[in-house]
Structure formats: C-alpha cells, structure tokens
C-alpha cells in the first residue's frame, strides 16, 4: 500500500532510422576581393553628456534622498520594535512557566 510506484521507461516503437550521413563538401578558393574603401571617422564628441544641476533639481534630489532615508529608517525601527516586543513576550511566558513548575514542586 505504501510502496512507491517506479515509472517504467517507455520502449522505442517502430523502426529506428540511423543518423543521416553527412557528405564532405569541396572547398574552392574564392576570387580575390579588394578591401573596402576606408571610412572617414566621425568627429569625436564627448562620451558623456554634461549634467547641469539647477537649484530645482538639486532641491528635488535632496528631498528624494531625505524621503528614502526616512522610509528606510521607519521600516528598520518598526522591525526592531517587533523583535523587542516578541522578546519581552517570550521572557514573560518563560517566567510564568517557571513559576507554575516551581509551585508544583512545593506541593
């Protein structure tokens, strides 16, 4: 009843054909092709565009960074508070259980 059933491997059916034979091809040397004409390089431009910070964008960056720091800080503080509350409740349960077991031994 509790024995596992192992699957059986299916047997091939029909005629199995051997793999096709690959015939080698003859290599013929190509005619000499002249190299393409040289391409003149485009004028070199700076690889990175210059970013200019205006007072408005600087203020937006500072505000966004402050918001991220506040949100991350709130999440971390709430996680720390959850751990502290859990630890206090476990400690209280341990004290109650210890008290109950100690009172049974006195009787």
CSV table of N, CA, C and O in Angstrom, one decimal:
chain,number,residue,atom,x,y,z
A,1,UNK,N,0.8,-1.2,0.0
A,1,UNK,CA,0.0,0.0,0.0
A,1,UNK,C,0.9,1.3,0.0
A,1,UNK,O,0.6,2.2,-0.7
A,2,UNK,N,1.9,1.2,0.8
A,2,UNK,CA,2.8,2.4,0.9
A,2,UNK,C,4.0,2.3,0.1
A,2,UNK,O,4.9,3.2,0.2
A,3,UNK,N,4.1,1.3,-0.8
A,3,UNK,CA,5.3,1.2,-1.6
A,3,UNK,C,5.2,2.2,-2.8
A,3,UNK,O,4.1,2.3,-3.5
A,4,UNK,N,6.3,2.9,-3.1
A,4,UNK,CA,6.2,3.8,-4.2
A,4,UNK,C,6.2,3.1,-5.6
A,4,UNK,O,6.8,2.0,-5.7
A,5,UNK,N,5.5,3.6,-6.5
A,5,UNK,CA,5.5,3.0,-7.8
A,5,UNK,C,6.5,3.7,-8.7
A,5,UNK,O,6.5,4.9,-8.9
A,6,UNK,N,7.5,2.9,-9.2
A,6,UNK,CA,8.5,3.5,-10.0
A,6,UNK,C,8.0,3.5,-11.5
A,6,UNK,O,7.5,2.5,-12.0
A,7,UNK,N,8.3,4.6,-12.2
A,7,UNK,CA,7.8,4.6,-13.6
A,7,UNK,C,8.7,3.8,-14.4
A,7,UNK,O,9.9,3.6,-14.2
A,8,UNK,N,8.1,3.1,-15.4
A,8,UNK,CA,8.9,2.3,-16.3
A,8,UNK,C,9.3,3.2,-17.5
A,8,UNK,O,8.5,4.0,-18.0
A,9,UNK,N,10.5,2.9,-18.0
A,9,UNK,CA,10.9,3.6,-19.2
A,9,UNK,C,10.2,3.1,-20.4
A,9,UNK,O,10.2,1.9,-20.7
A,10,UNK,N,9.7,4.0,-21.3
A,10,UNK,CA,9.0,3.5,-22.5
A,10,UNK,C,10.0,2.9,-23.5
A,10,UNK,O,11.1,3.5,-23.6
A,11,UNK,N,9.6,1.9,-24.1
A,11,UNK,CA,10.5,1.2,-25.1
A,11,UNK,C,10.2,1.9,-26.5
A,11,UNK,O,9.1,2.3,-26.8
A,12,UNK,N,11.3,2.0,-27.3
A,12,UNK,CA,11.1,2.6,-28.6
A,12,UNK,C,10.1,1.7,-29.5
A,12,UNK,O,10.2,0.5,-29.4
A,13,UNK,N,9.3,2.4,-30.2
A,13,UNK,CA,8.3,1.7,-31.1
A,13,UNK,C,8.7,2.0,-32.5
A,13,UNK,O,9.2,3.0,-32.9
A,14,UNK,N,8.4,1.0,-33.4
A,14,UNK,CA,8.7,1.2,-34.8
A,14,UNK,C,10.1,1.0,-35.1
A,14,UNK,O,11.0,0.6,-34.3
A,15,UNK,N,10.5,1.3,-36.4
A,15,UNK,CA,11.8,1.2,-36.9
A,15,UNK,C,12.6,2.4,-36.6
A,15,UNK,O,12.2,3.5,-36.9
A,16,UNK,N,13.8,2.2,-36.0
A,16,UNK,CA,14.6,3.3,-35.6
A,16,UNK,C,15.6,3.5,-36.8
A,16,UNK,O,16.3,2.6,-37.2
A,17,UNK,N,15.6,4.7,-37.4
A,17,UNK,CA,16.5,5.0,-38.5
A,17,UNK,C,17.8,5.5,-38.0
A,17,UNK,O,17.9,6.2,-37.1
A,18,UNK,N,18.9,5.0,-38.7
A,18,UNK,CA,20.2,5.5,-38.3
A,18,UNK,C,20.4,7.0,-38.6
A,18,UNK,O,19.7,7.5,-39.5
A,19,UNK,N,21.3,7.7,-38.0
A,19,UNK,CA,21.5,9.1,-38.4
A,19,UNK,C,22.0,9.3,-39.8
A,19,UNK,O,22.6,8.4,-40.4
A,20,UNK,N,21.6,10.4,-40.4
A,20,UNK,CA,22.0,10.6,-41.8
A,20,UNK,C,23.5,10.8,-41.9
A,20,UNK,O,24.1,11.3,-41.0
A,21,UNK,N,24.0,10.4,-43.1
A,21,UNK,CA,25.4,10.5,-43.3
A,21,UNK,C,25.7,11.9,-43.9
A,21,UNK,O,25.0,12.3,-44.9
A,22,UNK,N,26.7,12.6,-43.4
A,22,UNK,CA,27.0,13.9,-43.9
A,22,UNK,C,28.1,13.8,-44.9
A,22,UNK,O,29.2,13.3,-44.6
A,23,UNK,N,27.8,14.3,-46.1
A,23,UNK,CA,28.8,14.2,-47.2
A,23,UNK,C,29.8,15.4,-47.1
A,23,UNK,O,29.3,16.6,-46.8
A,24,UNK,N,31.1,15.2,-47.2
A,24,UNK,CA,32.0,16.4,-47.2
A,24,UNK,C,31.9,17.2,-48.4
A,24,UNK,O,31.6,16.7,-49.5
A,25,UNK,N,32.1,18.5,-48.3
A,25,UNK,CA,32.0,19.4,-49.4
A,25,UNK,C,33.3,19.9,-49.8
A,25,UNK,O,34.3,19.9,-49.0
A,26,UNK,N,33.5,20.1,-51.1
A,26,UNK,CA,34.8,20.6,-51.6
A,26,UNK,C,34.9,22.0,-51.3
A,26,UNK,O,34.0,22.8,-51.4
A,27,UNK,N,36.2,22.4,-50.9
A,27,UNK,CA,36.5,23.8,-50.6
A,27,UNK,C,37.1,24.4,-51.8
A,27,UNK,O,38.2,23.9,-52.3
A,28,UNK,N,36.6,25.5,-52.4
A,28,UNK,CA,37.1,26.1,-53.5
A,28,UNK,C,37.6,27.5,-53.1
A,28,UNK,O,36.9,28.2,-52.4
A,29,UNK,N,38.8,27.9,-53.5
A,29,UNK,CA,39.3,29.2,-53.1
A,29,UNK,C,38.5,30.3,-53.8
A,29,UNK,O,38.2,30.2,-55.0
A,30,UNK,N,38.2,31.3,-53.0
A,30,UNK,CA,37.4,32.4,-53.6
A,30,UNK,C,38.3,33.4,-54.4
A,30,UNK,O,39.5,33.5,-54.2
A,31,UNK,N,37.7,34.1,-55.3
A,31,UNK,CA,38.4,35.1,-56.0
A,31,UNK,C,38.9,36.2,-55.1
A,31,UNK,O,38.2,36.5,-54.1
A,32,UNK,N,40.0,36.9,-55.4
A,32,UNK,CA,40.5,38.0,-54.6
A,32,UNK,C,39.5,39.2,-54.6
A,32,UNK,O,39.2,39.7,-55.7
A,33,UNK,N,39.1,39.6,-53.4
A,33,UNK,CA,38.2,40.7,-53.3
A,33,UNK,C,39.0,41.9,-52.8
A,33,UNK,O,39.6,41.7,-51.7
A,34,UNK,N,38.9,43.0,-53.4
A,34,UNK,CA,39.7,44.2,-52.9
A,34,UNK,C,39.0,44.6,-51.6
A,34,UNK,O,37.8,44.5,-51.3
A,35,UNK,N,39.9,45.2,-50.6
A,35,UNK,CA,39.4,45.6,-49.3
A,35,UNK,C,38.4,46.8,-49.6
A,35,UNK,O,38.6,47.6,-50.5
A,36,UNK,N,37.5,47.0,-48.7
A,36,UNK,CA,36.6,48.1,-48.8
A,36,UNK,C,37.3,49.4,-48.6
A,36,UNK,O,38.3,49.5,-48.0
A,37,UNK,N,36.7,50.5,-49.2
A,37,UNK,CA,37.3,51.8,-49.1
A,37,UNK,C,37.3,52.3,-47.6
A,37,UNK,O,36.4,52.0,-46.9
A,38,UNK,N,38.4,52.9,-47.2
A,38,UNK,CA,38.4,53.4,-45.8
A,38,UNK,C,37.3,54.4,-45.5
A,38,UNK,O,37.0,55.2,-46.3
A,39,UNK,N,36.7,54.3,-44.3
A,39,UNK,CA,35.7,55.2,-43.9
A,39,UNK,C,36.3,56.2,-43.0
A,39,UNK,O,37.0,56.0,-42.1
A,40,UNK,N,35.9,57.5,-43.3
A,40,UNK,CA,36.4,58.6,-42.5
A,40,UNK,C,35.7,58.6,-41.2
A,40,UNK,O,34.5,58.5,-41.1
A,41,UNK,N,36.4,58.7,-40.1
A,41,UNK,CA,35.8,58.7,-38.8
A,41,UNK,C,35.0,60.0,-38.5
A,41,UNK,O,35.3,61.0,-39.0
A,42,UNK,N,33.9,59.8,-37.8
A,42,UNK,CA,33.1,61.0,-37.4
A,42,UNK,C,33.8,61.8,-36.4
A,42,UNK,O,34.7,61.3,-35.7
A,43,UNK,N,33.5,63.1,-36.3
A,43,UNK,CA,34.2,63.9,-35.3
A,43,UNK,C,33.9,63.4,-33.9
A,43,UNK,O,32.8,63.0,-33.6
A,44,UNK,N,34.9,63.4,-33.1
A,44,UNK,CA,34.8,62.9,-31.7
A,44,UNK,C,34.0,63.8,-30.9
A,44,UNK,O,34.3,65.0,-30.8
A,45,UNK,N,33.0,63.3,-30.2
A,45,UNK,CA,32.2,64.1,-29.3
A,45,UNK,C,32.4,63.5,-27.9
A,45,UNK,O,32.9,62.4,-27.7
A,46,UNK,N,32.1,64.3,-26.9
A,46,UNK,CA,32.3,63.8,-25.5
A,46,UNK,C,31.5,62.5,-25.3
A,46,UNK,O,30.4,62.4,-25.7
A,47,UNK,N,32.1,61.6,-24.6
A,47,UNK,CA,31.5,60.3,-24.4
A,47,UNK,C,30.3,60.4,-23.4
A,47,UNK,O,29.4,59.6,-23.5
A,48,UNK,N,30.3,61.4,-22.5
A,48,UNK,CA,29.2,61.5,-21.6
A,48,UNK,C,28.6,63.0,-21.8
A,48,UNK,O,29.4,63.9,-21.8
A,49,UNK,N,27.3,63.1,-21.7
A,49,UNK,CA,26.8,64.4,-21.8
A,49,UNK,C,27.0,65.1,-20.4
A,49,UNK,O,27.1,64.5,-19.4
A,50,UNK,N,27.2,66.4,-20.5
A,50,UNK,CA,27.4,67.2,-19.3
A,50,UNK,C,26.1,67.4,-18.6
A,50,UNK,O,25.1,67.8,-19.2
A,51,UNK,N,26.0,67.0,-17.3
A,51,UNK,CA,24.8,67.1,-16.5
A,51,UNK,C,25.0,68.4,-15.7
A,51,UNK,O,25.9,68.6,-14.9
A,52,UNK,N,24.0,69.3,-15.8
A,52,UNK,CA,24.0,70.5,-15.1
A,52,UNK,C,22.9,70.5,-14.1
A,52,UNK,O,21.7,70.2,-14.4
A,53,UNK,N,23.2,70.7,-12.8
A,53,UNK,CA,22.2,70.7,-11.8
A,53,UNK,C,21.8,72.2,-11.5
A,53,UNK,O,22.5,73.1,-11.2
A,54,UNK,N,20.5,72.3,-11.7
A,54,UNK,CA,19.9,73.6,-11.4
A,54,UNK,C,19.4,73.6,-10.0
A,54,UNK,O,19.3,72.5,-9.3
A,55,UNK,N,19.1,74.7,-9.4
A,55,UNK,CA,18.7,74.7,-8.0
A,55,UNK,C,17.4,73.8,-7.8
A,55,UNK,O,17.3,73.2,-6.7
A,56,UNK,N,16.5,73.8,-8.7
A,56,UNK,CA,15.3,73.0,-8.6
A,56,UNK,C,15.6,71.5,-8.6
A,56,UNK,O,15.1,70.8,-7.8
A,57,UNK,N,16.5,71.0,-9.5
A,57,UNK,CA,16.8,69.6,-9.5
A,57,UNK,C,17.7,69.2,-8.3
A,57,UNK,O,17.5,68.1,-7.7
A,58,UNK,N,18.5,70.1,-7.8
A,58,UNK,CA,19.3,69.8,-6.6
A,58,UNK,C,18.3,69.7,-5.4
A,58,UNK,O,18.5,68.8,-4.5
A,59,UNK,N,17.3,70.6,-5.3
A,59,UNK,CA,16.4,70.5,-4.2
A,59,UNK,C,15.5,69.2,-4.3
A,59,UNK,O,15.2,68.6,-3.3
A,60,UNK,N,15.2,68.8,-5.5
A,60,UNK,CA,14.4,67.6,-5.7
A,60,UNK,C,15.3,66.3,-5.3
A,60,UNK,O,14.8,65.4,-4.7
A,61,UNK,N,16.5,66.4,-5.6
A,61,UNK,CA,17.4,65.2,-5.2
A,61,UNK,C,17.6,65.2,-3.7
A,61,UNK,O,17.5,64.1,-3.1
A,62,UNK,N,17.7,66.3,-3.1
A,62,UNK,CA,17.9,66.3,-1.6
A,62,UNK,C,16.6,65.9,-1.0
A,62,UNK,O,16.5,65.1,0.0
A,63,UNK,N,15.4,66.3,-1.5
A,63,UNK,CA,14.1,65.9,-1.0
A,63,UNK,C,13.9,64.4,-1.2
A,63,UNK,O,13.4,63.7,-0.2
A,64,UNK,N,14.2,63.9,-2.3
A,64,UNK,CA,14.1,62.5,-2.6
A,64,UNK,C,15.0,61.6,-1.7
A,64,UNK,O,14.5,60.6,-1.2
A,65,UNK,N,16.2,62.0,-1.5
A,65,UNK,CA,17.1,61.3,-0.6
A,65,UNK,C,16.6,61.3,0.8
A,65,UNK,O,16.7,60.3,1.5
A,66,UNK,N,16.1,62.5,1.2
A,66,UNK,CA,15.6,62.6,2.6
A,66,UNK,C,14.4,61.6,2.8
A,66,UNK,O,14.3,60.9,3.8
A,67,UNK,N,13.5,61.6,1.8
A,67,UNK,CA,12.4,60.7,1.9
A,67,UNK,C,12.8,59.2,2.0
A,67,UNK,O,12.2,58.5,2.7
A,68,UNK,N,13.8,58.8,1.2
A,68,UNK,CA,14.2,57.5,1.2
A,68,UNK,C,14.8,57.1,2.5
A,68,UNK,O,14.6,56.0,3.1
A,69,UNK,N,15.6,58.0,3.1
A,69,UNK,CA,16.3,57.8,4.4
A,69,UNK,C,15.2,57.6,5.5
A,69,UNK,O,15.3,56.8,6.3
A,70,UNK,N,14.2,58.5,5.4
A,70,UNK,CA,13.1,58.4,6.4
A,70,UNK,C,12.3,57.1,6.3
A,70,UNK,O,12.0,56.5,7.3
A,71,UNK,N,12.0,56.7,5.1
A,71,UNK,CA,11.2,55.5,4.9
A,71,UNK,C,12.0,54.3,5.4
A,71,UNK,O,11.5,53.4,6.1
A,72,UNK,N,13.3,54.2,5.0
A,72,UNK,CA,14.1,53.1,5.4
A,72,UNK,C,14.3,53.1,6.9
A,72,UNK,O,14.2,52.0,7.6
A,73,UNK,N,14.5,54.2,7.5
A,73,UNK,CA,14.6,54.3,9.0
A,73,UNK,C,13.4,53.9,9.7
A,73,UNK,O,13.4,53.2,10.7
A,74,UNK,N,12.2,54.3,9.2
A,74,UNK,CA,11.0,53.9,9.8
A,74,UNK,C,10.8,52.3,9.7
A,74,UNK,O,10.3,51.7,10.7
A,75,UNK,N,11.1,51.8,8.6
A,75,UNK,CA,11.0,50.3,8.5
A,75,UNK,C,11.9,49.6,9.4
A,75,UNK,O,11.5,48.6,10.1
A,76,UNK,N,13.2,50.1,9.5
A,76,UNK,CA,14.1,49.4,10.4
A,76,UNK,C,13.7,49.5,11.9
A,76,UNK,O,13.8,48.6,12.7
A,77,UNK,N,13.2,50.7,12.3
A,77,UNK,CA,12.8,50.9,13.6
A,77,UNK,C,11.6,50.0,14.0
A,77,UNK,O,11.5,49.5,15.0
A,78,UNK,N,10.7,49.9,13.0
A,78,UNK,CA,9.5,49.1,13.3
A,78,UNK,C,9.9,47.6,13.4
A,78,UNK,O,9.3,46.9,14.2
A,79,UNK,N,10.9,47.2,12.6
A,79,UNK,CA,11.3,45.8,12.7
A,79,UNK,C,12.0,45.6,14.1
A,79,UNK,O,11.8,44.5,14.7
A,80,UNK,N,12.8,46.5,14.5
A,80,UNK,CA,13.5,46.4,15.8
A,80,UNK,C,12.4,46.4,17.0
A,80,UNK,O,12.6,45.6,17.9
A,81,UNK,N,11.4,47.2,16.8
A,81,UNK,CA,10.3,47.2,17.9
A,81,UNK,C,9.6,45.9,17.9
A,81,UNK,O,9.3,45.4,19.0
A,82,UNK,N,9.4,45.3,16.7
A,82,UNK,CA,8.7,44.0,16.7
A,82,UNK,C,9.6,42.9,17.3
A,82,UNK,O,9.0,42.1,18.1
A,83,UNK,N,10.9,43.0,17.1
A,83,UNK,CA,11.8,42.0,17.8
A,83,UNK,C,11.8,42.2,19.3
A,83,UNK,O,11.7,41.2,20.1
A,84,UNK,N,11.8,43.5,19.7
A,84,UNK,CA,11.8,43.7,21.2
A,84,UNK,C,10.5,43.3,21.8
A,84,UNK,O,10.5,42.7,22.9
A,85,UNK,N,9.3,43.5,21.2
A,85,UNK,CA,8.1,43.1,21.8
A,85,UNK,C,8.0,41.6,21.8
A,85,UNK,O,7.5,41.0,22.8
A,86,UNK,N,8.5,40.9,20.8
A,86,UNK,CA,8.5,39.4,20.8
A,86,UNK,C,9.4,38.9,21.9
A,86,UNK,O,9.0,37.9,22.6
A,87,UNK,N,10.5,39.5,22.1
A,87,UNK,CA,11.5,39.0,23.1
A,87,UNK,C,10.8,39.2,24.5
A,87,UNK,O,11.0,38.3,25.4
A,88,UNK,N,10.2,40.3,24.7
A,88,UNK,CA,9.6,40.6,26.0
A,88,UNK,C,8.4,39.6,26.3
A,88,UNK,O,8.3,39.1,27.4
A,89,UNK,N,7.6,39.3,25.3
A,89,UNK,CA,6.6,38.3,25.5
A,89,UNK,C,7.1,36.9,25.7
A,89,UNK,O,6.5,36.2,26.6
A,90,UNK,N,8.2,36.5,25.1
A,90,UNK,CA,8.7,35.2,25.3
A,90,UNK,C,9.3,35.1,26.7
A,90,UNK,O,9.2,34.1,27.4
A,91,UNK,N,10.0,36.2,27.1
A,91,UNK,CA,10.5,36.3,28.5
A,91,UNK,C,9.4,36.2,29.5
A,91,UNK,O,9.6,35.5,30.6
A,92,UNK,N,8.3,36.9,29.3
A,92,UNK,CA,7.2,36.8,30.2
A,92,UNK,C,6.6,35.4,30.3
A,92,UNK,O,6.3,34.9,31.4
A,93,UNK,N,6.5,34.8,29.2
A,93,UNK,CA,6.0,33.4,29.1
A,93,UNK,C,6.9,32.4,29.9
A,93,UNK,O,6.5,31.5,30.6
A,94,UNK,N,8.2,32.6,29.7
A,94,UNK,CA,9.2,31.8,30.4
A,94,UNK,C,9.0,32.0,31.9
A,94,UNK,O,9.1,31.0,32.7
A,95,UNK,N,8.8,33.2,32.4
A,95,UNK,CA,8.7,33.4,33.8
A,95,UNK,C,7.4,32.8,34.3
A,95,UNK,O,7.4,32.2,35.4
A,96,UNK,N,6.3,32.9,33.6
A,96,UNK,CA,5.1,32.2,34.0
A,96,UNK,C,5.2,30.7,34.1
A,96,UNK,O,4.8,30.1,35.1
A,97,UNK,N,5.8,30.1,33.1
A,97,UNK,CA,6.0,28.7,33.1
A,97,UNK,C,6.9,28.2,34.2
A,97,UNK,O,6.7,27.2,34.9
A,98,UNK,N,8.0,29.0,34.5
A,98,UNK,CA,8.9,28.7,35.6
A,98,UNK,C,8.2,28.8,36.9
A,98,UNK,O,8.4,27.9,37.8
A,99,UNK,N,7.3,29.8,37.1
A,99,UNK,CA,6.6,29.9,38.3
A,99,UNK,C,5.6,28.8,38.5
A,99,UNK,O,5.5,28.3,39.6
A,100,UNK,N,4.9,28.4,37.4
A,100,UNK,CA,4.0,27.3,37.6
A,100,UNK,C,4.7,26.0,37.9
A,100,UNK,O,4.2,25.2,38.7
A,101,UNK,N,5.8,25.7,37.3
A,101,UNK,CA,6.5,24.4,37.6
A,101,UNK,C,7.2,24.5,38.9
A,101,UNK,O,7.2,23.4,39.6
A,102,UNK,N,7.6,25.6,39.4
A,102,UNK,CA,8.2,25.7,40.8
A,102,UNK,C,7.1,25.5,41.8
A,102,UNK,O,7.3,24.9,42.9
A,103,UNK,N,5.9,26.0,41.6
A,103,UNK,CA,4.8,25.9,42.6
A,103,UNK,C,4.3,24.4,42.7
A,103,UNK,O,3.9,24.0,43.7
A,104,UNK,N,4.5,23.6,41.6
A,104,UNK,CA,4.1,22.2,41.6
A,104,UNK,C,5.0,21.4,42.4
A,104,UNK,O,4.7,20.5,43.1
A,105,UNK,N,6.3,21.8,42.4
A,105,UNK,CA,7.3,21.0,43.2
A,105,UNK,C,7.2,21.3,44.7
A,105,UNK,O,7.5,20.4,45.5
A,106,UNK,N,6.6,22.4,45.1
A,106,UNK,CA,6.5,22.7,46.5
A,106,UNK,C,5.3,22.0,47.1
A,106,UNK,O,5.3,21.7,48.3
A,107,UNK,N,4.4,21.6,46.4
A,107,UNK,CA,3.2,20.9,46.9
A,107,UNK,C,3.4,19.5,47.2
A,107,UNK,O,4.0,18.7,46.7
